[in-house]
PDB file of C-alpha atoms in Angstrom:
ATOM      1  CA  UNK T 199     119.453  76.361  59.694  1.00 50.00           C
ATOM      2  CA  UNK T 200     119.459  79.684  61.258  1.00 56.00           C
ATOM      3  CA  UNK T 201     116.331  81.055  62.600  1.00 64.00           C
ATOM      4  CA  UNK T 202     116.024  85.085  61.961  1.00 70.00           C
ATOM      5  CA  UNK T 203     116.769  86.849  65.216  1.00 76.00           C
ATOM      6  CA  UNK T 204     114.594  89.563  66.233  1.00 75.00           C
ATOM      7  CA  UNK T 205     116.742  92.509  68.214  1.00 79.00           C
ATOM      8  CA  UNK T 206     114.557  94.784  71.053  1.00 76.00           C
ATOM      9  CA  UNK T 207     116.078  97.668  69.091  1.00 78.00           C
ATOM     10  CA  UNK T 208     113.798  96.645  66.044  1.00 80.00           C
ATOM     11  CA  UNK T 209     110.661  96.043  67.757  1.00 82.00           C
ATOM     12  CA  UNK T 210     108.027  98.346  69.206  1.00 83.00           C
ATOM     13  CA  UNK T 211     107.992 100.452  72.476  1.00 87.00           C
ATOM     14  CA  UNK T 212     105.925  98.378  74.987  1.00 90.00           C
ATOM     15  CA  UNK T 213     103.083 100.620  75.608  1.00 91.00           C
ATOM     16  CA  UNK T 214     102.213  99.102  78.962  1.00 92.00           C
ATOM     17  CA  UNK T 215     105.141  97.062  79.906  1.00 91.00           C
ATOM     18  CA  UNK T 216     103.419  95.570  82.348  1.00 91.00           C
ATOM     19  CA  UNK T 217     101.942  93.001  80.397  1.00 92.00           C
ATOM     20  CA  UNK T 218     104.843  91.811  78.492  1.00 91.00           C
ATOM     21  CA  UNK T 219     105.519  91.759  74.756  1.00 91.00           C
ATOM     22  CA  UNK T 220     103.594  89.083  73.894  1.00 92.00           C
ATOM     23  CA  UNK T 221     100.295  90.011  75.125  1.00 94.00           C
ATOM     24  CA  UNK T 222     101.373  93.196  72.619  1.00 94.00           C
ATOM     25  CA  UNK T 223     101.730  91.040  70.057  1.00 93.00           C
ATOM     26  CA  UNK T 224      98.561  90.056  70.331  1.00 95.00           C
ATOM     27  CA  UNK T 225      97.013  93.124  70.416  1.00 95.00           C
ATOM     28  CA  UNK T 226      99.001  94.406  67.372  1.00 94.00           C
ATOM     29  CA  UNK T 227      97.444  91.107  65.602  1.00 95.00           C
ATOM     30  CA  UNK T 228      94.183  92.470  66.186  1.00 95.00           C
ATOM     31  CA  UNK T 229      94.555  95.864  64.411  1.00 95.00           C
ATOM     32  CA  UNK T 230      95.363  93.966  61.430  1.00 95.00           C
ATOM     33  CA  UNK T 231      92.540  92.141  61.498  1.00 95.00           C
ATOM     34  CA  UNK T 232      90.245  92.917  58.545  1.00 94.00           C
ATOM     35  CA  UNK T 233      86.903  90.928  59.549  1.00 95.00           C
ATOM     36  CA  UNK T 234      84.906  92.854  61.979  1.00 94.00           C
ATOM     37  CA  UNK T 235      83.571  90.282  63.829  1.00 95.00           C
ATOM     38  CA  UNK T 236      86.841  87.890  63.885  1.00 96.00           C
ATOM     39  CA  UNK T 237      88.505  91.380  65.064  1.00 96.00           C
ATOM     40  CA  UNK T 238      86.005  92.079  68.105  1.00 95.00           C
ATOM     41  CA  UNK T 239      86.335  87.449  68.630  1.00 96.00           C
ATOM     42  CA  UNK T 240      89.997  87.874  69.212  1.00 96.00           C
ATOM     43  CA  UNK T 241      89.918  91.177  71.285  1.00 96.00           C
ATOM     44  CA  UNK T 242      87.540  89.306  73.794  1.00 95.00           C
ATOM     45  CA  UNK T 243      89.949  87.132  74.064  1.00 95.00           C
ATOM     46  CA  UNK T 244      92.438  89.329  75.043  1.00 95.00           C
ATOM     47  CA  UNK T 245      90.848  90.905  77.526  1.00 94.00           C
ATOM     48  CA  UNK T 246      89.879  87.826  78.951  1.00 92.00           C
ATOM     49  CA  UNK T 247      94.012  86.974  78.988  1.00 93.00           C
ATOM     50  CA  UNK T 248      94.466  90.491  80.480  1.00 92.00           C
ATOM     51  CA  UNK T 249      91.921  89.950  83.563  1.00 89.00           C
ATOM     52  CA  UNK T 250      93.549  86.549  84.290  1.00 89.00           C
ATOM     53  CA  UNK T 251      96.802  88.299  85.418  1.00 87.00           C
ATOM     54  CA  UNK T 252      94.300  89.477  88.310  1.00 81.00           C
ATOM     55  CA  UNK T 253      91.689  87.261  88.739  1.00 82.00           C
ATOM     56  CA  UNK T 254      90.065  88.597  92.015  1.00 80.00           C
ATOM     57  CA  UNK T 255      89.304  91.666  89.886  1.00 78.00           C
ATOM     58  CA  UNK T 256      88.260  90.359  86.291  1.00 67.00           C
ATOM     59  CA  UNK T 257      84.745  90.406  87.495  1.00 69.00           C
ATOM     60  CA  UNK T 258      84.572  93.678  88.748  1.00 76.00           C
ATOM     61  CA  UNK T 259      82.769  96.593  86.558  1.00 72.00           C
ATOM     62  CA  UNK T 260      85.421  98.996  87.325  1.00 85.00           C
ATOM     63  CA  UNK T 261      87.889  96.620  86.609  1.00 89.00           C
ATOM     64  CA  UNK T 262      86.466  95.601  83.320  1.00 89.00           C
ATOM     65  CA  UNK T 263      86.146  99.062  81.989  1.00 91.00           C
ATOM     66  CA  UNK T 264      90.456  99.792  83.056  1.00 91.00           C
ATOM     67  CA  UNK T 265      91.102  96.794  81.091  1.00 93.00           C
ATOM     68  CA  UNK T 266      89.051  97.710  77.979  1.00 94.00           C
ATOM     69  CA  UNK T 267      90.530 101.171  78.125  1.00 93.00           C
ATOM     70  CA  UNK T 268      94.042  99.708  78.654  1.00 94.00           C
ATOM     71  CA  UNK T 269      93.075  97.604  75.515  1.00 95.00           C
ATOM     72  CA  UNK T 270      92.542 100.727  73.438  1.00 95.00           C
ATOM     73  CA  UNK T 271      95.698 102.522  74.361  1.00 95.00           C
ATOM     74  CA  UNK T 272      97.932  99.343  74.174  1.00 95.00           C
ATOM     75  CA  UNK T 273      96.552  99.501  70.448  1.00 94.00           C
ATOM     76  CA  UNK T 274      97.697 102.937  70.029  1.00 93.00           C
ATOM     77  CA  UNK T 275      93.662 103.695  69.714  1.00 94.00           C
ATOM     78  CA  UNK T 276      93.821 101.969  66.463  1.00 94.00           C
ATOM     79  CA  UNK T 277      91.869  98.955  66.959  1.00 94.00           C
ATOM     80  CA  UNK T 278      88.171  99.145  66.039  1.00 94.00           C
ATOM     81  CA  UNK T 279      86.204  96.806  67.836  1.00 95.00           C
ATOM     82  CA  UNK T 280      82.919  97.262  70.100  1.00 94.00           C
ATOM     83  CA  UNK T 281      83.094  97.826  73.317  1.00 93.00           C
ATOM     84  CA  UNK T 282      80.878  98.121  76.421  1.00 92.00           C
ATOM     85  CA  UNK T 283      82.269 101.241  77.609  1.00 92.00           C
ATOM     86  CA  UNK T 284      83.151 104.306  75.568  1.00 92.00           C
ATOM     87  CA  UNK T 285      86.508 104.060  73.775  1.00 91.00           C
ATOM     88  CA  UNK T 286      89.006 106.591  75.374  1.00 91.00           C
ATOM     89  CA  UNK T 287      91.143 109.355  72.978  1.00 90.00           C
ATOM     90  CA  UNK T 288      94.202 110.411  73.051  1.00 89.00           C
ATOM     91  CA  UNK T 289      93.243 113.771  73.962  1.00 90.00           C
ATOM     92  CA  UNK T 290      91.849 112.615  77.082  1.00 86.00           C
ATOM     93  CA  UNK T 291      95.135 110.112  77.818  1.00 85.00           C
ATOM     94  CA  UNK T 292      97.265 113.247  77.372  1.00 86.00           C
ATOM     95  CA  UNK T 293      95.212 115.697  78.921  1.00 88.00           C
ATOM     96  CA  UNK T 294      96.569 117.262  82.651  1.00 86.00           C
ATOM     97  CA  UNK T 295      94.393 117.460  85.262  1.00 83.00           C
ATOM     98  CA  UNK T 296      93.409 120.532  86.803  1.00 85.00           C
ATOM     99  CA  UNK T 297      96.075 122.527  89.276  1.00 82.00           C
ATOM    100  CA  UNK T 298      95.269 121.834  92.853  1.00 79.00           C
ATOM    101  CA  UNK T 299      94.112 125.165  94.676  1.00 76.00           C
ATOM    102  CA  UNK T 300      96.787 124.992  98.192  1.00 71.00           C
ATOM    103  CA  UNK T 301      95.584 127.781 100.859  1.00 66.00           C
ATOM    104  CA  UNK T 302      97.975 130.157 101.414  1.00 64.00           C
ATOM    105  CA  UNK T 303      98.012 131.430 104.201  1.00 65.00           C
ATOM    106  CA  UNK T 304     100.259 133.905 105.518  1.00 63.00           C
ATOM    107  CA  UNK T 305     100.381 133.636 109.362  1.00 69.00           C
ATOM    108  CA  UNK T 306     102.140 136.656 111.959  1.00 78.00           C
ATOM    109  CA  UNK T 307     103.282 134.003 114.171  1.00 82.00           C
ATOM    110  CA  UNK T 308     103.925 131.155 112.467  1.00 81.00           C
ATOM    111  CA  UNK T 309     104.831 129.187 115.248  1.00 83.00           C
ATOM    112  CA  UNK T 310     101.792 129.410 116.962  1.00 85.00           C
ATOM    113  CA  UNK T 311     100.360 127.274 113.385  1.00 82.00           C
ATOM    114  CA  UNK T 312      97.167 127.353 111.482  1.00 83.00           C
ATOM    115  CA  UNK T 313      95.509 125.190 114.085  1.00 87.00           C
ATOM    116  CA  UNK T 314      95.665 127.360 116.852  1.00 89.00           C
ATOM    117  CA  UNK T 315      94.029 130.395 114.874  1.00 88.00           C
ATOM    118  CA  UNK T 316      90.911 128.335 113.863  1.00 89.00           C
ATOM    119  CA  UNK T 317      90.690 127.200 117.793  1.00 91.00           C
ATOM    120  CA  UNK T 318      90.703 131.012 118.406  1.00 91.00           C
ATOM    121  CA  UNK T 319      87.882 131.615 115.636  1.00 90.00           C
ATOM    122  CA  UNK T 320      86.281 128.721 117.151  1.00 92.00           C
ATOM    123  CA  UNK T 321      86.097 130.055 121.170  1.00 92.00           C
ATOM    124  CA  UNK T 322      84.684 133.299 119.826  1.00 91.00           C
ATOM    125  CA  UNK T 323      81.563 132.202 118.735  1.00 91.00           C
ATOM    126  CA  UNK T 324      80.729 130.631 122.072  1.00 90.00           C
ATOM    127  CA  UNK T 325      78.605 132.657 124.820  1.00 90.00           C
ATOM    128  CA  UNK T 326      80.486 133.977 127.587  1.00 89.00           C
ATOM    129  CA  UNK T 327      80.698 131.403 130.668  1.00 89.00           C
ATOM    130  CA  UNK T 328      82.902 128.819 132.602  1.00 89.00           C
ATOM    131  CA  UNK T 329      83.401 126.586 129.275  1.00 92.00           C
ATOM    132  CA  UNK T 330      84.471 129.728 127.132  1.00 90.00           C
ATOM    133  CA  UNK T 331      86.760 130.398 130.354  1.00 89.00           C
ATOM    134  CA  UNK T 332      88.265 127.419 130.252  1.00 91.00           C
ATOM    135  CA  UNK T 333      88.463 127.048 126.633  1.00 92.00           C
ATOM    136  CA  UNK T 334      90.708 130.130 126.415  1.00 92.00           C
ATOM    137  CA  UNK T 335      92.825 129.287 128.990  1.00 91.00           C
ATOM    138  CA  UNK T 336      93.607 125.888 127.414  1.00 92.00           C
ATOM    139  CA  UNK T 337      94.290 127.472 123.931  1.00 92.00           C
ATOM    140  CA  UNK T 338      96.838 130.060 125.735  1.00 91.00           C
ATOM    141  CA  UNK T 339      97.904 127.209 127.475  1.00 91.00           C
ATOM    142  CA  UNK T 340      98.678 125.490 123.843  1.00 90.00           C
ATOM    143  CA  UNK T 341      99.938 128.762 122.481  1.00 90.00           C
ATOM    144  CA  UNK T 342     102.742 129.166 124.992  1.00 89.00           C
ATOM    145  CA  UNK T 343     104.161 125.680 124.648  1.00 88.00           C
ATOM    146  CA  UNK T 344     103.634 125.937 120.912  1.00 87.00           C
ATOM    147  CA  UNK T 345     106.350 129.386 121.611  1.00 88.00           C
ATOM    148  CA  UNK T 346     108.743 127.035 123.828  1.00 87.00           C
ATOM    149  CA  UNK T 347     108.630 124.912 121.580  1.00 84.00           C
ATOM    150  CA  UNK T 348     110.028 127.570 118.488  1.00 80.00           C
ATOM    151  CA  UNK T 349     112.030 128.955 121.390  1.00 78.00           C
ATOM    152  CA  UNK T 350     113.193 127.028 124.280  1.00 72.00           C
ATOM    153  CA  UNK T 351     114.236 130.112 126.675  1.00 74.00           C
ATOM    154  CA  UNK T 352     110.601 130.971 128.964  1.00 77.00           C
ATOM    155  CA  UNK T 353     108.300 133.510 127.891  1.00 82.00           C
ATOM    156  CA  UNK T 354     105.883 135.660 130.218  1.00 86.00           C
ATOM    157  CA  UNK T 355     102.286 135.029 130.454  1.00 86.00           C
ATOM    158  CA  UNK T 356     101.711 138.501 128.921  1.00 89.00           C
ATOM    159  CA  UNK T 357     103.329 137.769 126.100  1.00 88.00           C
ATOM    160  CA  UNK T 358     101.225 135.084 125.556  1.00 88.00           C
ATOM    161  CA  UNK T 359      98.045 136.678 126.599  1.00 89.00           C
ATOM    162  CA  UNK T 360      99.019 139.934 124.193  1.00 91.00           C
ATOM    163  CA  UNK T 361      99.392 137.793 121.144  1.00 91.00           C
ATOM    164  CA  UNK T 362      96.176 135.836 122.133  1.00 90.00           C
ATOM    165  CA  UNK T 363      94.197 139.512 122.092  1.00 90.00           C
ATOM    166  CA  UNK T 364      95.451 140.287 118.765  1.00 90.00           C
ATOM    167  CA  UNK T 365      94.752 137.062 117.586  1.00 89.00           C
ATOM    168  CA  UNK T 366      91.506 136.977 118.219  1.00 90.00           C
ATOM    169  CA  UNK T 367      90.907 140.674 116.943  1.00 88.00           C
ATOM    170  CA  UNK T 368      90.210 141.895 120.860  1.00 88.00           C
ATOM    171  CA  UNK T 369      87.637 139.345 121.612  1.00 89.00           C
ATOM    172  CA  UNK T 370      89.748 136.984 123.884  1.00 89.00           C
ATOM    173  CA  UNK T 371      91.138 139.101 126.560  1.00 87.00           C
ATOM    174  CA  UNK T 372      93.577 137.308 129.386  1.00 86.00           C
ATOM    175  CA  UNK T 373      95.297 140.280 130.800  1.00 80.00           C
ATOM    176  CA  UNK T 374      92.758 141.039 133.210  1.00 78.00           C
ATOM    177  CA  UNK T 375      92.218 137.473 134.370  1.00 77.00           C
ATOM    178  CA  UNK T 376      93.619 135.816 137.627  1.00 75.00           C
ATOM    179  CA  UNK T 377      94.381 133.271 136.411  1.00 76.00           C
ATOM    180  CA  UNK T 378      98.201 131.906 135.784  1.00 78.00           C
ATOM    181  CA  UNK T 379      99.313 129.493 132.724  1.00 85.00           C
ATOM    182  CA  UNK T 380     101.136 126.411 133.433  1.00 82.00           C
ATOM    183  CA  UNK T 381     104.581 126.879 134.148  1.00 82.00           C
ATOM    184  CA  UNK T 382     106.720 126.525 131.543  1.00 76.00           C
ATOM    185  CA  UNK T 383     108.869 123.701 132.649  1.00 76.00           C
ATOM    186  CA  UNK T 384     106.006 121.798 133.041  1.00 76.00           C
ATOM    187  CA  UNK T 385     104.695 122.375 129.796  1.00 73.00           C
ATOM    188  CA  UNK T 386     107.920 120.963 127.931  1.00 71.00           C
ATOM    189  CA  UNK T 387     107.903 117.696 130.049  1.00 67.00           C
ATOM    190  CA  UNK T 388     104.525 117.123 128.869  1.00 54.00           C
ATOM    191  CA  UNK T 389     102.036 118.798 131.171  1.00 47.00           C
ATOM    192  CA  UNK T 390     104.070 117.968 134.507  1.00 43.00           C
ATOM    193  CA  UNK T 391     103.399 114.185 134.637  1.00 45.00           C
ATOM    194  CA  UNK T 392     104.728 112.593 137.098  1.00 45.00           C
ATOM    195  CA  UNK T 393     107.318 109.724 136.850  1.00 44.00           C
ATOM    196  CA  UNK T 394     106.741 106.797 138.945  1.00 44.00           C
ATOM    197  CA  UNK T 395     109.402 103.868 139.512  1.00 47.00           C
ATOM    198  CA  UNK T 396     109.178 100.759 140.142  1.00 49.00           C
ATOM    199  CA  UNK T 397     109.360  99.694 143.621  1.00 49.00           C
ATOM    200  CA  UNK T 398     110.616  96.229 144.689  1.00 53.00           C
ATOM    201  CA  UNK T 399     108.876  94.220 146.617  1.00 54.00           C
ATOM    202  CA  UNK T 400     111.030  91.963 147.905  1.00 54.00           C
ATOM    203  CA  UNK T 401     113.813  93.166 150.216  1.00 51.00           C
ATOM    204  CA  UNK T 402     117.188  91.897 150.270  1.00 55.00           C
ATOM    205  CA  UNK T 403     117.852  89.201 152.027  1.00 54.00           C
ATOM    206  CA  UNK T 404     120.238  89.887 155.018  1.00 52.00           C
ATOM    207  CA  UNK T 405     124.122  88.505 154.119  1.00 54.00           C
ATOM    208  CA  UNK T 406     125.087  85.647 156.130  1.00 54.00           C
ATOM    209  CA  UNK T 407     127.552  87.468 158.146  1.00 53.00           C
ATOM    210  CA  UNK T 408     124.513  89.620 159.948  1.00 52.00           C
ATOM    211  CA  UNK T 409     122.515  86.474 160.636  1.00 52.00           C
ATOM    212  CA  UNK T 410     122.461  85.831 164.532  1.00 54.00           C
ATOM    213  CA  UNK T 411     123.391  82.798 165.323  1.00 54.00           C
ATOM    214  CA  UNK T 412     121.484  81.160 168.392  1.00 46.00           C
TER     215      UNK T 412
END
């Protein structure tokens, strides 16, 4: 006796492969189903096969309403049963989410990046003083290792301190200031830190041959 062999070619496309054909089967069982409450007995049951793949979740409200909807669209939305959440569509299965709104923005120096112009916009709200001093000076600081960085050769400090002024629309001024940015070698060794070795402790111990003997 030969049993009839069912090929995947002749069977359906598994909606949601990832739980298997036979839990599909099932499913498929219940949309043909003609007793109402038999129908909504057996899709209960289903869904109480589909939360034991994860039980640490089956509980969970969220949880609960994924698996009902992933009920409904395993079903192909055919199967009419009640459910405690609304039953999803089609339309809102195939529906695209809205397009994501990227800032463009269009920078002079580009090198410089989008950080260092809010910093700028930032410093010019703050009253003039020794912070707002020393908040400028850092940001030109940044700026002119952000330019070493895009070009390794050195760059003066007016260079710096002209694209800083236009920058800032005029507000943030440098070129008048005494004081000096780092120098640039410093800057691209990471602020000038020093390197420190380790030092032995214990000395060599003198050969043999320069012992005195007494």
């Amino acid at each position: 006796m030969t049993n009839a062999l069912e090929y995947n070619s002749e069977r359906s496309t598994l909606i949601i492969p990832e739980y298997g054909r036979h839990l599909q089967k099932m499913v498929e069982h219940a949309v043909s189903i003609e007793d109402d409450e038999e129908r909504n007995r057996v899709a209960n049951s289903i869904i109480a096969v589909m939360g034991n793949m994860n039980p640490h979740l089956r509980d969970v409200a969220d949880f609960q309403h994924k698996l009902w909807d992933q009920l409904f669209i395993i079903s192909d939305f055919k199967l009419d049963v009640e459910s405690p959440f609304p039953k999803p569509s089609r339309e809102q299965l195939e529906e695209r989410p809205d397009a994501l709104d990227y800032p463009q923005n269009f920078p002079k120096y580009r090198f410089y990046g989008n950080n260092i112009k809010r910093m700028i916009d930032e410093a010019k709200k703050y009253d003039d003083g020794e912070f707002k001093d020393a908040l400028v000076l850092a940001i030109a600081n940044h700026m002119k290792k952000s330019f070493l960085n895009w070009n390794r050769d050195t760059v003066d400090d007016n260079v710096i301190f002209e694209h800083l002024k236009e920058l800032s629309d005029g507000d943030l001024n440098l070129k008048n200031s005494d004081e000096d940015l780092s120098d640039s070698s410093n800057l691209m060794r990471g602020g000038g830190k020093k390197k420190y070795t380790k030092t032995n402790n214990n000395p060599k111990r003198p050969s043999r041959k320069s012992r005195k003997r007494y």
